[in-house]
Amino acid sequence: MTNRSFVVAAAVLLCLLLDSHNTASAFVQQQRRTESTSRLTAVSNNDNNNGLSSSSSSSADSQKRRSMMQMAILTAATAGLPATSQAATKSRSDGYNLQKSDDEWKSTLTTRQYNILRTGGTEQQYSSVLEAEERTGTYNCAGCSTPLFLSKEKFHSGTGWPSFASALVGVEVEKKNMLAATLGGSEVRCKNCGGHMGDLFNDGYIFPGTPAEKTGKRFCIDGVALNFKPDEGTVVVGDEVPTKVNYYFS
């Protein structure tokens, strides 16, 4: 093994070891979302081969994945220790503008809202009415009404969770080294109250024709953690369960 290869390998291993403590507790939730992404990648590759042979398509996909991994390894090797943000180190109450006791949160939120916003839980796929919402408007934090996402950035990812290509300034994203973020995602919170929203994945490229293709990002958000304020009409609470589920992509 050359000195360069050894340095890169050591850097990757170090980053993974240092980041494992922060990501272990969220592994089960992340696994569900990551498995959905894996299935979507297979579907996307199959639907967009444009008549190319399966061998050439597979080769192109392998090259893209290899390039992404090379970029992640290079970043890990040159960046050194993983970056740590306030979102990764502070609790969901301390340090945020809106302060409430645990009992106060329990009295103002529904059971599902509390589980997600205050304990970092994950809703069942397709269990929020906002997953299929298509009207123009703004998606706000269900805990404090802070604007977080615009409808023009929303797209149907097929994962079962509301997905957005970008976020407003009211969103706080946990910072990790690129390798850890690519493999496991980064936690998304409300910057005002610290409420857990979901996770950010850097896989927007697998959703051609959507806003995510341009940003390269997919904010995978729990609909229960949001309320939708349409430009016209009344506010829709994300905790509402849909009467009909549509399984489709944008």
mmCIF file of C-alpha atoms in Angstrom:
data_model
loop_
_atom_site.group_PDB
_atom_site.id
_atom_site.type_symbol
_atom_site.label_atom_id
_atom_site.label_comp_id
_atom_site.label_asym_id
_atom_site.label_seq_id
_atom_site.Cartn_x
_atom_site.Cartn_y
_atom_site.Cartn_z
ATOM 1 C CA MET A 1 0.000 0.000 0.000
ATOM 2 C CA THR A 2 1.375 3.416 -0.969
ATOM 3 C CA ASN A 3 1.717 6.236 1.539
ATOM 4 C CA ARG A 4 -1.116 8.136 -0.191
ATOM 5 C CA SER A 5 -3.435 5.112 -0.049
ATOM 6 C CA PHE A 6 -2.586 4.555 3.592
ATOM 7 C CA VAL A 7 -3.332 8.181 4.503
ATOM 8 C CA VAL A 8 -6.679 8.123 2.691
ATOM 9 C CA ALA A 9 -7.701 4.792 4.212
ATOM 10 C CA ALA A 10 -6.682 5.937 7.679
ATOM 11 C CA ALA A 11 -8.571 9.210 7.296
ATOM 12 C CA VAL A 12 -11.758 7.436 6.220
ATOM 13 C CA LEU A 13 -11.534 4.966 9.100
ATOM 14 C CA LEU A 14 -10.893 7.767 11.590
ATOM 15 C CA CYS A 15 -13.866 9.786 10.358
ATOM 16 C CA LEU A 16 -16.146 6.759 10.556
ATOM 17 C CA LEU A 17 -15.001 5.919 14.083
ATOM 18 C CA LEU A 18 -15.360 9.484 15.315
ATOM 19 C CA ASP A 19 -18.802 9.859 13.782
ATOM 20 C CA SER A 20 -20.162 6.461 14.807
ATOM 21 C CA HIS A 21 -21.069 7.633 18.310
ATOM 22 C CA ASN A 22 -23.295 10.421 16.966
ATOM 23 C CA THR A 23 -25.019 8.250 14.367
ATOM 24 C CA ALA A 24 -25.553 5.013 16.281
ATOM 25 C CA SER A 25 -28.701 6.135 18.111
ATOM 26 C CA ALA A 26 -30.373 7.149 14.838
ATOM 27 C CA PHE A 27 -29.372 4.026 12.898
ATOM 28 C CA VAL A 28 -32.770 2.321 12.937
ATOM 29 C CA GLN A 29 -34.585 5.415 11.662
ATOM 30 C CA GLN A 30 -31.916 6.137 9.055
ATOM 31 C CA GLN A 31 -31.984 2.531 7.857
ATOM 32 C CA ARG A 32 -35.650 2.773 6.907
ATOM 33 C CA ARG A 33 -35.056 5.930 4.916
ATOM 34 C CA THR A 34 -31.861 4.613 3.308
ATOM 35 C CA GLU A 35 -33.561 1.374 2.249
ATOM 36 C CA SER A 36 -36.269 3.433 0.538
ATOM 37 C CA THR A 37 -33.569 5.399 -1.281
ATOM 38 C CA SER A 38 -31.894 2.185 -2.451
ATOM 39 C CA ARG A 39 -35.154 0.934 -3.919
ATOM 40 C CA LEU A 40 -35.739 4.292 -5.589
ATOM 41 C CA THR A 41 -32.280 4.244 -7.155
ATOM 42 C CA ALA A 42 -33.046 0.911 -8.786
ATOM 43 C CA VAL A 43 -36.408 2.148 -10.075
ATOM 44 C CA SER A 44 -34.932 5.424 -11.337
ATOM 45 C CA ASN A 45 -32.121 3.667 -13.180
ATOM 46 C CA ASN A 46 -34.574 1.273 -14.814
ATOM 47 C CA ASP A 47 -37.039 3.970 -15.906
ATOM 48 C CA ASN A 48 -34.430 6.346 -17.319
ATOM 49 C CA ASN A 49 -32.120 4.100 -19.334
ATOM 50 C CA ASN A 50 -33.419 5.668 -22.620
ATOM 51 C CA GLY A 51 -32.970 2.493 -24.583
ATOM 52 C CA LEU A 52 -29.389 1.836 -23.490
ATOM 53 C CA SER A 53 -28.342 -1.726 -22.819
ATOM 54 C CA SER A 54 -28.447 -2.900 -19.229
ATOM 55 C CA SER A 55 -24.692 -3.399 -19.244
ATOM 56 C CA SER A 56 -23.905 0.172 -20.336
ATOM 57 C CA SER A 57 -26.445 1.600 -17.884
ATOM 58 C CA SER A 58 -24.962 -0.460 -15.072
ATOM 59 C CA SER A 59 -21.485 0.713 -16.027
ATOM 60 C CA ALA A 60 -22.542 4.367 -15.978
ATOM 61 C CA ASP A 61 -24.250 3.952 -12.607
ATOM 62 C CA SER A 62 -21.203 2.230 -11.165
ATOM 63 C CA GLN A 63 -18.973 5.023 -12.412
ATOM 64 C CA LYS A 64 -21.232 7.655 -10.832
ATOM 65 C CA ARG A 65 -21.255 5.863 -7.495
ATOM 66 C CA ARG A 66 -17.495 5.385 -7.683
ATOM 67 C CA SER A 67 -16.975 9.088 -8.415
ATOM 68 C CA MET A 68 -19.145 10.073 -5.455
ATOM 69 C CA MET A 69 -17.232 7.759 -3.140
ATOM 70 C CA GLN A 70 -13.913 9.084 -4.424
ATOM 71 C CA MET A 71 -15.061 12.625 -3.706
ATOM 72 C CA ALA A 72 -16.214 11.633 -0.222
ATOM 73 C CA ILE A 73 -12.926 9.874 0.529
ATOM 74 C CA LEU A 74 -10.907 12.833 -0.734
ATOM 75 C CA THR A 75 -12.899 15.206 1.448
ATOM 76 C CA ALA A 76 -12.506 12.971 4.485
ATOM 77 C CA ALA A 77 -8.776 12.694 3.919
ATOM 78 C CA THR A 78 -8.245 16.434 3.569
ATOM 79 C CA ALA A 79 -10.796 17.683 6.084
ATOM 80 C CA GLY A 80 -9.571 15.646 9.019
ATOM 81 C CA LEU A 81 -11.949 15.591 11.956
ATOM 82 C CA PRO A 82 -15.703 15.766 11.284
ATOM 83 C CA ALA A 83 -17.267 19.172 11.811
ATOM 84 C CA THR A 84 -19.636 19.524 14.746
ATOM 85 C CA SER A 85 -22.524 21.977 14.759
ATOM 86 C CA GLN A 86 -24.782 23.183 17.536
ATOM 87 C CA ALA A 87 -27.512 20.911 16.184
ATOM 88 C CA ALA A 88 -25.330 17.872 16.816
ATOM 89 C CA THR A 89 -24.190 18.801 20.314
ATOM 90 C CA LYS A 90 -27.016 20.620 22.098
ATOM 91 C CA SER A 91 -30.309 19.226 23.293
ATOM 92 C CA ARG A 92 -33.631 19.953 21.618
ATOM 93 C CA SER A 93 -34.426 22.518 24.303
ATOM 94 C CA ASP A 94 -31.236 24.268 25.446
ATOM 95 C CA GLY A 95 -29.898 27.021 23.229
ATOM 96 C CA TYR A 96 -32.988 27.582 21.077
ATOM 97 C CA ASN A 97 -35.052 30.775 21.005
ATOM 98 C CA LEU A 98 -38.310 29.103 21.993
ATOM 99 C CA GLN A 99 -38.082 27.490 25.417
ATOM 100 C CA LYS A 100 -40.734 25.184 26.877
ATOM 101 C CA SER A 101 -40.658 22.510 29.527
ATOM 102 C CA ASP A 102 -41.270 18.913 28.541
ATOM 103 C CA ASP A 103 -44.700 19.040 30.178
ATOM 104 C CA GLU A 104 -45.570 22.166 28.202
ATOM 105 C CA TRP A 105 -44.626 20.478 24.939
ATOM 106 C CA LYS A 106 -46.723 17.447 25.832
ATOM 107 C CA SER A 107 -49.723 19.658 26.542
ATOM 108 C CA THR A 108 -49.477 21.610 23.268
ATOM 109 C CA LEU A 109 -48.499 18.839 20.834
ATOM 110 C CA THR A 110 -50.315 15.687 19.774
ATOM 111 C CA THR A 111 -48.787 12.340 20.688
ATOM 112 C CA ARG A 112 -47.308 11.859 17.226
ATOM 113 C CA GLN A 113 -46.033 15.439 17.047
ATOM 114 C CA TYR A 114 -44.324 15.114 20.417
ATOM 115 C CA ASN A 115 -42.718 11.797 19.479
ATOM 116 C CA ILE A 116 -41.158 13.278 16.347
ATOM 117 C CA LEU A 117 -40.457 16.894 17.278
ATOM 118 C CA ARG A 118 -39.202 16.381 20.817
ATOM 119 C CA THR A 119 -37.795 12.828 20.844
ATOM 120 C CA GLY A 120 -36.541 12.504 17.260
ATOM 121 C CA GLY A 121 -38.951 9.773 16.211
ATOM 122 C CA THR A 122 -39.934 8.856 12.644
ATOM 123 C CA GLU A 123 -43.459 8.574 11.297
ATOM 124 C CA GLN A 124 -44.679 5.632 9.252
ATOM 125 C CA GLN A 125 -44.388 6.095 5.506
ATOM 126 C CA TYR A 126 -47.440 7.696 3.861
ATOM 127 C CA SER A 127 -48.967 8.405 7.285
ATOM 128 C CA SER A 128 -49.201 12.192 6.835
ATOM 129 C CA VAL A 129 -51.669 13.979 4.599
ATOM 130 C CA LEU A 130 -48.895 16.400 3.613
ATOM 131 C CA GLU A 131 -47.010 13.760 1.626
ATOM 132 C CA ALA A 132 -49.489 14.176 -1.243
ATOM 133 C CA GLU A 133 -50.078 17.927 -0.807
ATOM 134 C CA GLU A 134 -49.514 19.826 -4.073
ATOM 135 C CA ARG A 135 -50.949 23.302 -3.517
ATOM 136 C CA THR A 136 -48.882 26.485 -3.401
ATOM 137 C CA GLY A 137 -47.936 27.658 0.050
ATOM 138 C CA THR A 138 -45.495 27.375 2.954
ATOM 139 C CA TYR A 139 -44.652 24.463 5.236
ATOM 140 C CA ASN A 140 -44.173 25.563 8.841
ATOM 141 C CA CYS A 141 -42.915 23.908 12.010
ATOM 142 C CA ALA A 142 -45.812 22.240 13.839
ATOM 143 C CA GLY A 143 -44.224 23.193 17.145
ATOM 144 C CA CYS A 144 -43.690 26.929 16.684
ATOM 145 C CA SER A 145 -45.009 27.894 13.200
ATOM 146 C CA THR A 146 -41.577 28.916 11.880
ATOM 147 C CA PRO A 147 -41.537 28.843 8.032
ATOM 148 C CA LEU A 148 -39.276 25.987 6.918
ATOM 149 C CA PHE A 149 -40.024 24.971 3.322
ATOM 150 C CA LEU A 150 -41.702 26.405 0.219
ATOM 151 C CA SER A 151 -44.096 24.366 -1.895
ATOM 152 C CA LYS A 152 -42.101 25.066 -5.067
ATOM 153 C CA GLU A 153 -39.236 23.004 -3.617
ATOM 154 C CA LYS A 154 -41.453 20.014 -2.784
ATOM 155 C CA PHE A 155 -41.437 16.904 -4.961
ATOM 156 C CA HIS A 156 -42.767 13.355 -4.803
ATOM 157 C CA SER A 157 -39.785 11.133 -4.052
ATOM 158 C CA GLY A 158 -41.776 7.926 -3.663
ATOM 159 C CA THR A 159 -40.288 7.333 -0.207
ATOM 160 C CA GLY A 160 -43.532 8.008 1.633
ATOM 161 C CA TRP A 161 -42.223 11.137 3.367
ATOM 162 C CA PRO A 162 -42.641 14.755 2.181
ATOM 163 C CA SER A 163 -39.476 15.674 0.284
ATOM 164 C CA PHE A 164 -37.946 19.058 -0.489
ATOM 165 C CA ALA A 165 -34.996 20.130 -2.624
ATOM 166 C CA SER A 166 -34.034 23.092 -0.426
ATOM 167 C CA ALA A 167 -35.023 24.800 2.809
ATOM 168 C CA LEU A 168 -35.640 28.265 4.219
ATOM 169 C CA VAL A 169 -33.408 29.971 6.793
ATOM 170 C CA GLY A 170 -35.585 28.610 9.598
ATOM 171 C CA VAL A 171 -34.049 25.168 9.095
ATOM 172 C CA GLU A 172 -30.967 23.942 10.950
ATOM 173 C CA VAL A 173 -28.941 21.058 9.503
ATOM 174 C CA GLU A 174 -26.504 18.972 11.505
ATOM 175 C CA LYS A 175 -23.015 19.271 10.050
ATOM 176 C CA LYS A 176 -20.955 16.148 9.447
ATOM 177 C CA ASN A 177 -17.947 15.271 7.360
ATOM 178 C CA MET A 178 -19.037 14.524 3.785
ATOM 179 C CA LEU A 179 -18.527 10.764 3.988
ATOM 180 C CA ALA A 180 -20.722 10.369 7.072
ATOM 181 C CA ALA A 181 -23.389 12.694 5.648
ATOM 182 C CA THR A 182 -23.461 10.814 2.344
ATOM 183 C CA LEU A 183 -23.786 7.415 3.985
ATOM 184 C CA GLY A 184 -26.159 8.238 6.838
ATOM 185 C CA GLY A 185 -27.748 11.622 6.213
ATOM 186 C CA SER A 186 -27.799 14.669 8.489
ATOM 187 C CA GLU A 187 -30.456 15.573 11.031
ATOM 188 C CA VAL A 188 -32.772 18.474 10.171
ATOM 189 C CA ARG A 189 -34.224 20.644 12.961
ATOM 190 C CA CYS A 190 -36.271 23.786 13.373
ATOM 191 C CA LYS A 191 -33.802 26.548 14.165
ATOM 192 C CA ASN A 192 -36.287 28.318 16.449
ATOM 193 C CA CYS A 193 -37.524 25.536 18.755
ATOM 194 C CA GLY A 194 -35.093 22.673 18.072
ATOM 195 C CA GLY A 195 -37.844 20.351 16.888
ATOM 196 C CA HIS A 196 -36.713 17.309 14.895
ATOM 197 C CA MET A 197 -37.905 17.487 11.279
ATOM 198 C CA GLY A 198 -36.242 14.579 9.515
ATOM 199 C CA ASP A 199 -33.019 14.064 7.598
ATOM 200 C CA LEU A 200 -31.077 15.581 4.708
ATOM 201 C CA PHE A 201 -29.598 13.277 2.045
ATOM 202 C CA ASN A 202 -27.236 14.248 -0.767
ATOM 203 C CA ASP A 203 -28.935 12.043 -3.361
ATOM 204 C CA GLY A 204 -31.007 14.557 -5.303
ATOM 205 C CA TYR A 205 -29.407 13.425 -8.569
ATOM 206 C CA ILE A 206 -31.499 10.228 -8.589
ATOM 207 C CA PHE A 207 -34.702 12.252 -8.996
ATOM 208 C CA PRO A 208 -34.485 13.584 -12.576
ATOM 209 C CA GLY A 209 -36.951 16.273 -13.549
ATOM 210 C CA THR A 210 -37.431 17.456 -9.961
ATOM 211 C CA PRO A 211 -35.992 20.467 -8.095
ATOM 212 C CA ALA A 212 -33.748 18.010 -6.233
ATOM 213 C CA GLU A 213 -31.863 17.179 -9.419
ATOM 214 C CA LYS A 214 -30.512 20.735 -9.455
ATOM 215 C CA THR A 215 -29.709 21.070 -5.749
ATOM 216 C CA GLY A 216 -28.449 17.511 -5.301
ATOM 217 C CA LYS A 217 -30.267 17.407 -1.966
ATOM 218 C CA ARG A 218 -33.333 15.667 -0.562
ATOM 219 C CA PHE A 219 -34.803 16.917 2.692
ATOM 220 C CA CYS A 220 -36.694 13.825 3.863
ATOM 221 C CA ILE A 221 -39.163 15.336 6.331
ATOM 222 C CA ASP A 222 -41.748 13.898 8.701
ATOM 223 C CA GLY A 223 -45.086 15.358 7.639
ATOM 224 C CA VAL A 224 -46.349 15.200 11.223
ATOM 225 C CA ALA A 225 -43.671 17.742 12.181
ATOM 226 C CA LEU A 226 -45.154 20.267 9.739
ATOM 227 C CA ASN A 227 -48.260 22.346 9.188
ATOM 228 C CA PHE A 228 -49.064 23.584 5.695
ATOM 229 C CA LYS A 229 -50.300 27.129 5.114
ATOM 230 C CA PRO A 230 -51.668 27.344 1.550
ATOM 231 C CA ASP A 231 -51.780 30.646 -0.287
ATOM 232 C CA GLU A 232 -55.532 30.157 -0.396
ATOM 233 C CA GLY A 233 -57.492 28.161 2.142
ATOM 234 C CA THR A 234 -57.088 27.021 5.725
ATOM 235 C CA VAL A 235 -54.020 25.555 7.413
ATOM 236 C CA VAL A 236 -53.544 21.799 7.042
ATOM 237 C CA VAL A 237 -52.154 19.975 10.079
ATOM 238 C CA GLY A 238 -49.532 17.419 9.106
ATOM 239 C CA ASP A 239 -50.703 15.048 11.823
ATOM 240 C CA GLU A 240 -53.820 14.310 9.773
ATOM 241 C CA VAL A 241 -53.823 10.797 8.323
ATOM 242 C CA PRO A 242 -54.649 10.562 4.594
ATOM 243 C CA THR A 243 -57.813 8.723 3.601
ATOM 244 C CA LYS A 244 -56.156 7.585 0.377
ATOM 245 C CA VAL A 245 -52.511 6.891 -0.369
ATOM 246 C CA ASN A 246 -50.955 7.636 -3.759
ATOM 247 C CA TYR A 247 -47.769 5.705 -4.499
ATOM 248 C CA TYR A 248 -46.072 7.727 -7.199
ATOM 249 C CA PHE A 249 -43.005 9.719 -8.174
ATOM 250 C CA SER A 250 -42.831 13.281 -9.492
#
